[in-house]
Coordinates of C-alpha atoms and ligand atoms in Angstrom, one line a residue:
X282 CA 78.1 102.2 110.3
X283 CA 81.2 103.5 109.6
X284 CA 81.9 106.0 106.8
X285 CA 84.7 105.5 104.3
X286 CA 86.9 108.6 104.6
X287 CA 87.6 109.5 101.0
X288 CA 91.4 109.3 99.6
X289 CA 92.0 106.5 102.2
X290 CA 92.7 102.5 101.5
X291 CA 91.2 101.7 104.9
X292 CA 92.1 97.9 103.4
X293 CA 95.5 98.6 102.8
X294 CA 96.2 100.4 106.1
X295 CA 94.9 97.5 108.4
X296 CA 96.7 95.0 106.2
X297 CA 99.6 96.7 107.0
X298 CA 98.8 96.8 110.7
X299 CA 98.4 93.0 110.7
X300 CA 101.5 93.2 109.3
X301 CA 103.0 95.4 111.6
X302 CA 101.1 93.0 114.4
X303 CA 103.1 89.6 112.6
X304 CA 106.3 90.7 112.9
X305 CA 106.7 91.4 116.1
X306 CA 105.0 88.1 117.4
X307 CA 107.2 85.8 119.5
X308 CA 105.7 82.7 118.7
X309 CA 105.4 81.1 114.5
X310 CA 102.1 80.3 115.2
X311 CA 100.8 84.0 115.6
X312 CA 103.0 85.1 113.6
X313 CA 101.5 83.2 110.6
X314 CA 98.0 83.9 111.7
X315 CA 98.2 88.1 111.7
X316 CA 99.9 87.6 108.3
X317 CA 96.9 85.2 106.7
X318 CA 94.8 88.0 108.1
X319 CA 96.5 90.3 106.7
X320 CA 96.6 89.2 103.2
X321 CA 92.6 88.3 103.4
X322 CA 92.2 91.7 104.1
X323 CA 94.4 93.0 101.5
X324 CA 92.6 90.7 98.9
X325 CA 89.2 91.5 100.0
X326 CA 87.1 92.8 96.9
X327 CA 85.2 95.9 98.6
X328 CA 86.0 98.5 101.3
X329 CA 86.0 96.8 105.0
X330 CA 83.5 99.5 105.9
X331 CA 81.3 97.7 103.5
X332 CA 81.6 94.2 105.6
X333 CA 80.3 96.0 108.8
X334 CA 76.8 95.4 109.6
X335 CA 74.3 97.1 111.0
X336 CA 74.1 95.8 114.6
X337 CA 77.9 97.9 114.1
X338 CA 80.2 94.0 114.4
X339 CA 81.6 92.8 111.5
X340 CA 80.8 90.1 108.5
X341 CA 83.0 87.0 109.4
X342 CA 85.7 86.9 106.7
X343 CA 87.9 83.6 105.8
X344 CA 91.0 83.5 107.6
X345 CA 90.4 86.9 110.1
X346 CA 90.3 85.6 113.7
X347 CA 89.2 87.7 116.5
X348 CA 92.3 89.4 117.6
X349 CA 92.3 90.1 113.8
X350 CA 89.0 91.6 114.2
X351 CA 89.8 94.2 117.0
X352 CA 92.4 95.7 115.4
X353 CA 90.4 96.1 112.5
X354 CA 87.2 97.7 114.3
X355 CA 89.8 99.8 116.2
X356 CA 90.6 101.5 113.3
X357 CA 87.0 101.7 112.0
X358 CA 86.5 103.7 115.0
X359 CA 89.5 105.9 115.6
X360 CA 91.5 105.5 112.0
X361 CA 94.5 104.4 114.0
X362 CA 95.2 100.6 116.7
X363 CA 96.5 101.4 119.7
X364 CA 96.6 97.2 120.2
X365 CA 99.1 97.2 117.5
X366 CA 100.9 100.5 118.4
X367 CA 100.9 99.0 122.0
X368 CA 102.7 95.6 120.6
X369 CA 104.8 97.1 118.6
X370 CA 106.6 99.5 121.5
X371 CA 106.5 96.4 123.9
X372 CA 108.7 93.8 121.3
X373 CA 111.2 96.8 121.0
X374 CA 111.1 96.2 117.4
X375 CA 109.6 99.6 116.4
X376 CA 112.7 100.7 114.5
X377 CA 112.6 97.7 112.2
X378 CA 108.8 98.4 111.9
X379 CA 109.2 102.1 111.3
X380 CA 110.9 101.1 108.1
X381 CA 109.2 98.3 106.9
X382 CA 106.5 100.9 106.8
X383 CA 108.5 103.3 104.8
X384 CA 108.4 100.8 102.0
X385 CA 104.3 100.3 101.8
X386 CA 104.0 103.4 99.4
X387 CA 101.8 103.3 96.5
X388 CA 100.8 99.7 96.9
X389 CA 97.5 99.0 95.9
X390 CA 94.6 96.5 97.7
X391 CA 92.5 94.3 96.1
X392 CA 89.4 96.9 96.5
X393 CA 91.6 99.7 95.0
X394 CA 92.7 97.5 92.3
X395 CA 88.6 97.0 91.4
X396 CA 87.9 100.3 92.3
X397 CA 90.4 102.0 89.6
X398 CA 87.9 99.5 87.2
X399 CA 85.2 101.0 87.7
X400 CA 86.1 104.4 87.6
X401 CA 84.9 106.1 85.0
X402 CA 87.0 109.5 85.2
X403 CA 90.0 107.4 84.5
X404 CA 91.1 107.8 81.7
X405 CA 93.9 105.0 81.0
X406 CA 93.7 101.2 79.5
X407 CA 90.4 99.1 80.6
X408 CA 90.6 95.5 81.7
X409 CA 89.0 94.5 78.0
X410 CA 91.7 95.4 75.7
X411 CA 94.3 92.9 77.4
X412 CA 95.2 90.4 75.3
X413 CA 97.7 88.3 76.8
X414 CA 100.2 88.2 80.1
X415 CA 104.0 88.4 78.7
X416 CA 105.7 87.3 82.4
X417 CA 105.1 84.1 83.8
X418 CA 107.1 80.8 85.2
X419 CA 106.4 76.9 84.5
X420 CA 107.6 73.8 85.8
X421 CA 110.6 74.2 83.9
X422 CA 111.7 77.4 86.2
X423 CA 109.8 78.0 89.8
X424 CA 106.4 77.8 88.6
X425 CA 104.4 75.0 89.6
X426 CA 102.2 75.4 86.4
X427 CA 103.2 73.0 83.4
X428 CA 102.8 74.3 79.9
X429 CA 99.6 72.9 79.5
X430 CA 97.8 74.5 82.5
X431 CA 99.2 77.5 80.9
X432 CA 97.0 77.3 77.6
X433 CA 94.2 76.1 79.7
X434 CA 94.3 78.6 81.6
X435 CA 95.1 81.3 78.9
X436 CA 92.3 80.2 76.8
X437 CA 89.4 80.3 80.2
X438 CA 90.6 84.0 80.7
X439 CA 89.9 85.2 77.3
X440 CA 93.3 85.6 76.5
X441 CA 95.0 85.4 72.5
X442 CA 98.8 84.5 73.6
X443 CA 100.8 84.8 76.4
X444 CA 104.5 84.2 76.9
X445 CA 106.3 82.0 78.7
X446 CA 109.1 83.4 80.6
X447 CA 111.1 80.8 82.7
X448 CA 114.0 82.4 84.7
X449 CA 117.7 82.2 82.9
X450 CA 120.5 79.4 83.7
X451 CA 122.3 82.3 85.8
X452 CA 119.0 82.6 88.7
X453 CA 119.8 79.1 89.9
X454 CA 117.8 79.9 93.3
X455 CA 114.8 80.1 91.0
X456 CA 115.6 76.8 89.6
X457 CA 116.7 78.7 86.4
X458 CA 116.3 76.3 83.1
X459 CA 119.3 74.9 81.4
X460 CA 119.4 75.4 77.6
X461 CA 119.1 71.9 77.0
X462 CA 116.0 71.9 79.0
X463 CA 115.2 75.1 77.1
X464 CA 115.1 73.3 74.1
X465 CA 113.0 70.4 75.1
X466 CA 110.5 73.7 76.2
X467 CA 110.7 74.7 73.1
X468 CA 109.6 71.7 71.4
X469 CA 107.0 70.9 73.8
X470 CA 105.7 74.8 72.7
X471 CA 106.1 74.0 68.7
X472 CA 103.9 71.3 69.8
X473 CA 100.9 72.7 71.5
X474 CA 101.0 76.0 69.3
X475 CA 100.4 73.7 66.3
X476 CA 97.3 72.3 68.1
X477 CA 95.8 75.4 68.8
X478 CA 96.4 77.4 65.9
X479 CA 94.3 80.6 65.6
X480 CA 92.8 80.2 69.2
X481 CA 96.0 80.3 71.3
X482 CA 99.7 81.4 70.7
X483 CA 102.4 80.5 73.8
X484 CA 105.2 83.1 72.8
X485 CA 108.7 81.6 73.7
X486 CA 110.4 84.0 76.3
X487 CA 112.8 84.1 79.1
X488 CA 113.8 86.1 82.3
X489 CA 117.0 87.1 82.4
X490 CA 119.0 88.7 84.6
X491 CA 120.6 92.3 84.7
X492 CA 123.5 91.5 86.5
X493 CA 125.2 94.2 88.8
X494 CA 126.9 96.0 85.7
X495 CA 124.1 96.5 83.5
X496 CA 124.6 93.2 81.2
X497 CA 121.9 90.9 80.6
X498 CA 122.8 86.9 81.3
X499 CA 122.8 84.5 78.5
X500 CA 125.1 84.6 75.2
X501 CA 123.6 87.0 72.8
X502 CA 123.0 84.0 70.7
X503 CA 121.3 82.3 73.0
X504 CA 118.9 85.0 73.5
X505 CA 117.9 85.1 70.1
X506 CA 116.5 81.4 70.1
X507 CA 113.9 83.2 72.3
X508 CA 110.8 85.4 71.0
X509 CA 110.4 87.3 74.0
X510 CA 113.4 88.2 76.5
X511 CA 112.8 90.3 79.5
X512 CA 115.4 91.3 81.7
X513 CA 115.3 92.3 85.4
X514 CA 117.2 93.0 88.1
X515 CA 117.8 90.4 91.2
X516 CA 119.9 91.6 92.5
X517 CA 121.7 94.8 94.5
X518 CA 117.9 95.3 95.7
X519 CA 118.8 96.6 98.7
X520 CA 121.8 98.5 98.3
X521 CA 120.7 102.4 98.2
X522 CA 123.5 103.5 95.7
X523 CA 122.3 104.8 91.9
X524 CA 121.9 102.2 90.0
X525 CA 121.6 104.7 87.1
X526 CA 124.3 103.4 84.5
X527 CA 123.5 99.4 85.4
X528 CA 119.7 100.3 84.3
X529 CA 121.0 102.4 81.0
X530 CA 123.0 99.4 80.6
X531 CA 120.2 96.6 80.6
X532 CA 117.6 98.5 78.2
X533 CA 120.4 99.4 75.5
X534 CA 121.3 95.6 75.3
X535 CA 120.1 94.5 71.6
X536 CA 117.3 91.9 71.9
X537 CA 116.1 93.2 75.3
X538 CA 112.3 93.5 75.2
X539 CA 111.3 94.5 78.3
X540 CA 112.5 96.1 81.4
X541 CA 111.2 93.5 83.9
X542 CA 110.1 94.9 88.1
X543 CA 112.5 97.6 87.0
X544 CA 112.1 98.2 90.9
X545 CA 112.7 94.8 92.3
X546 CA 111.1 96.0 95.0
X547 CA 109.0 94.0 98.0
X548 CA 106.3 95.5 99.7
X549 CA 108.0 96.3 103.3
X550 CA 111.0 94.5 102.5
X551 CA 112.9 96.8 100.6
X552 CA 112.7 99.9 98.3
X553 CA 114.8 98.1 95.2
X554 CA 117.1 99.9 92.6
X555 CA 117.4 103.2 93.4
X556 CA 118.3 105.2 90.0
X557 CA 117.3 108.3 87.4
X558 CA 114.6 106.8 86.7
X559 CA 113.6 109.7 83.9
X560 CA 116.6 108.9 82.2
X561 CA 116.2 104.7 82.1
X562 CA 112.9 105.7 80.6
X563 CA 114.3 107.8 77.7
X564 CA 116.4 105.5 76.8
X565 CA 113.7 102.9 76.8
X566 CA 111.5 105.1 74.9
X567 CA 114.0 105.4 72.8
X568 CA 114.9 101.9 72.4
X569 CA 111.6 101.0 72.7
X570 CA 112.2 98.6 75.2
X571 CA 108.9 98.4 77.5
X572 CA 108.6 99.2 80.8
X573 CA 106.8 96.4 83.0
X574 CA 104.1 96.9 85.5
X575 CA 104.4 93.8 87.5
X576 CA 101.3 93.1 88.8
X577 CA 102.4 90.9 92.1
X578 CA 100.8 92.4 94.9
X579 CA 104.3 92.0 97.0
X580 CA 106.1 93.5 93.6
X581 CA 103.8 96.1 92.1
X582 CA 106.5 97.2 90.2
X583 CA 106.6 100.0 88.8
X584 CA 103.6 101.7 90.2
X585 CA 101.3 104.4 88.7
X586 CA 103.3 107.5 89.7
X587 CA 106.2 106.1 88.3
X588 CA 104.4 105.1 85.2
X589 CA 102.9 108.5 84.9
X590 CA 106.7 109.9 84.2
X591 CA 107.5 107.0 81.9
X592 CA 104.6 107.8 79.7
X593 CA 105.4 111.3 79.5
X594 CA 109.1 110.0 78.5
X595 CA 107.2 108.2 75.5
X596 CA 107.5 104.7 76.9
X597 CA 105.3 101.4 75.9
X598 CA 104.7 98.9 78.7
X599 CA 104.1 95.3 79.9
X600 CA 101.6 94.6 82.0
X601 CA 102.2 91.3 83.8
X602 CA 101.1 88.6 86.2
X603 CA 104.5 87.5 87.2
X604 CA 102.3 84.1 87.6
X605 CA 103.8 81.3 89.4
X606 CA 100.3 79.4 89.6
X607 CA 97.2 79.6 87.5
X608 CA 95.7 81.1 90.8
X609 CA 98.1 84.2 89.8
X610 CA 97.1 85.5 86.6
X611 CA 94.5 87.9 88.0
X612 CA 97.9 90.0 89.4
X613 CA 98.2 90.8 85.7
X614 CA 94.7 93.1 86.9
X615 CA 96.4 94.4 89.3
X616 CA 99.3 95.5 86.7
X617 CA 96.4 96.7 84.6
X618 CA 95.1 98.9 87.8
X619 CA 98.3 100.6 88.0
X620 CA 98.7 101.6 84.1
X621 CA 94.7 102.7 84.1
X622 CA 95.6 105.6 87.1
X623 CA 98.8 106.1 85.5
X624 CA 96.6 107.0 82.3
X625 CA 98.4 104.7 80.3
X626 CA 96.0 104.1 77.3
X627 CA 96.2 100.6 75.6
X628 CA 98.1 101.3 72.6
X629 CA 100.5 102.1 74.4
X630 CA 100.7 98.8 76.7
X631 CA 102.1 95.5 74.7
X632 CA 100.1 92.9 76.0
X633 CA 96.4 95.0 74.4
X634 CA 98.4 94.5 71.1
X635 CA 97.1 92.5 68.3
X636 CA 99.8 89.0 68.5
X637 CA 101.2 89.8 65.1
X638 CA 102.1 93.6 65.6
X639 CA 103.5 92.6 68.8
X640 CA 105.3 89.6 67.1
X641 CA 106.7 92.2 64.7
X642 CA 108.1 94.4 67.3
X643 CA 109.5 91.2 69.0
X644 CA 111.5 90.7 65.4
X645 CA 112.4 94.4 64.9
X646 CA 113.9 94.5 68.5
X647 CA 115.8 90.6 68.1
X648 CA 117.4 92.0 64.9
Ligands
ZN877 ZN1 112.0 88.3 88.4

């Protein structure tokens, strides 16, 4: 069998071969099927090592066809695929692929994710002080989940509160809510609160945008109707110019709650907003404004090392979901994973808060 060689996410390498493997196929078909594979592998809850069995072949996983499979045991074997490498140089993509894999850093698998759990000698937040997710979408935004799902769902993980953050009027590609529909939100919310009193608390929020000089969307008046308001940047992902003075910009804005995927970046897509990063987090710090770990396993945004500097800056933080689904919440863990290796303890992350403490800052920051 093969041995896991220590300090390396054997899951996350050959998810990113299968990747790799994907993008340079010809036909749609194939194309889809490396990338299912890929993902299953990247979601798979233990080490591959530990699905090999002793006759040396591997456990059948969901979704991980045989051409799949050989890539993986190539790597088993030799730590590298010279199927995929071969591929790769053939479709005479291997420029484009070269940099999609400059932009894999610091992602985490599934099996890391649970791994950073269960290690003891870390020494940030656990998994049981979380309280509630502050970022998700409904059927009002892009989210297929209505409001009611939400609680439901909520309430089965364990949670206290969470808030719902529909994207602004000025995201229209994400179906961004009106104010009028905002409203009718709202009183839906007054509604369902009422009837869970003292077991479940929806906080109103929004997403809005940091446009590309530094202001947040929405009137300030129209931000205060809101509880919760992150703000994040959708924009001017790709460009590679500092983005310093937009991002000083966004966390100074009065009634800005937290700094949403400060990053926007996609896992081998693109590296997002490049900026001073130590100085967006002193002025956070100072503002306290948190910092969001978004726990989407494309987003993963910001990741531990980055959070390691903004702690040391004297930042709080939101650990999120980003939830589009009810099948979604458990990226919030993934969020989590990143703050525990950061060492990020949980008085220092929002969401472990008790609802009216963080309801109170909520106020302070809303003036
Ligand atoms: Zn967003």
């Amino acid at each position: 069998m093969p041995r896991r060689r220590s300090g390396t996410d054997t899951n996350g390498l050959i998810a990113g071969l299968l990747r790799d493997l994907a993008a340079v196929q010809s036909s749609r078909q194939s194309r889809w099927g490396y990338a299912r594979a890929a993902e299953a592998i990247a979601n798979l809850p233990g080490p591959i090592e530990s699905f090999v069995q002793a006759d040396g072949t591997l456990r059948k996983i969901a979704n991980v066809g045989p051409s799949s499979t050989r890539v993986i045991m190539e790597v088993l074997q030799t730590g590298a695929s010279p199927t995929v490498e071969r591929a790769i140089e053939e479709s005479g993509k291997a420029r484009d692929v070269e940099k999609s894999r400059g932009l894999r850093d610091t992602f985490l698998s599934r099996a890391e994710v649970l791994a950073a759990f269960r290690n003891r000698k870390l020494k940030g937040v656990s998994l049981d002080e979380y309280r509630g997710d502050l970022q998700m979408h409904s059927t009002y935004s892009d989210g297929s989940q209505t409001l009611s799902d939400i609680i439901e769902t909520g309430m089965a993980r364990g949670y206290e509160y969470c808030a719902v953050t529909d994207h602004s009027y000025g995201l229209p590609i994400a179906r961004g809510v009106s104010m009028n529909d905002l409203a009718i939100q709202h009183q839906e919310l007054d509604r369902l609160n009422r009837k869970f009193d003292g077991r479940f608390r929806v906080i109103k929020g929004i997403e809005a945008n940091v446009l590309a000089d530094g202001t947040v969307d929405m009137t300030p008046e129209e931000r205060r109707s809101l509880e919760l308001v992150v703000a994040a940047p959708h924009s001017g992902l790709r460009s590679s110019g500092d983005q310093t003075s937009r991002m000083l910009a966004a966390v100074r804005t009065p009634g800005v709650h937290i700094l949403g995927h400060p990053r926007g970046r996609k896992y081998g897509v693109r590296p997002g907003v490049s900026a001073d990063w130590d100085r967006v987090f002193e002025a956070a710090a100072r503002q306290r404004v948190a910092i969001e770990l978004d726990g989407d396993p494309r987003r993963q945004d910001i990741d531990h090392r980055l959070a390691a500097r903004a702690l040391e800056a004297g930042c709080i933080f939101a650990c999120d979901s980003d939830a589009h689904a009810p099948d979604e919440w458990e990226f919030a863990e993934t969020a989590v994973a990143h703050a525990r290796l950061g060492g990020i303890p949980g008085e220092r992350i929002i969401n472990c808060w008790p609802l009216e403490f963080l309801l109170e800052w909520a106020a302070k920051r809303r003036g």
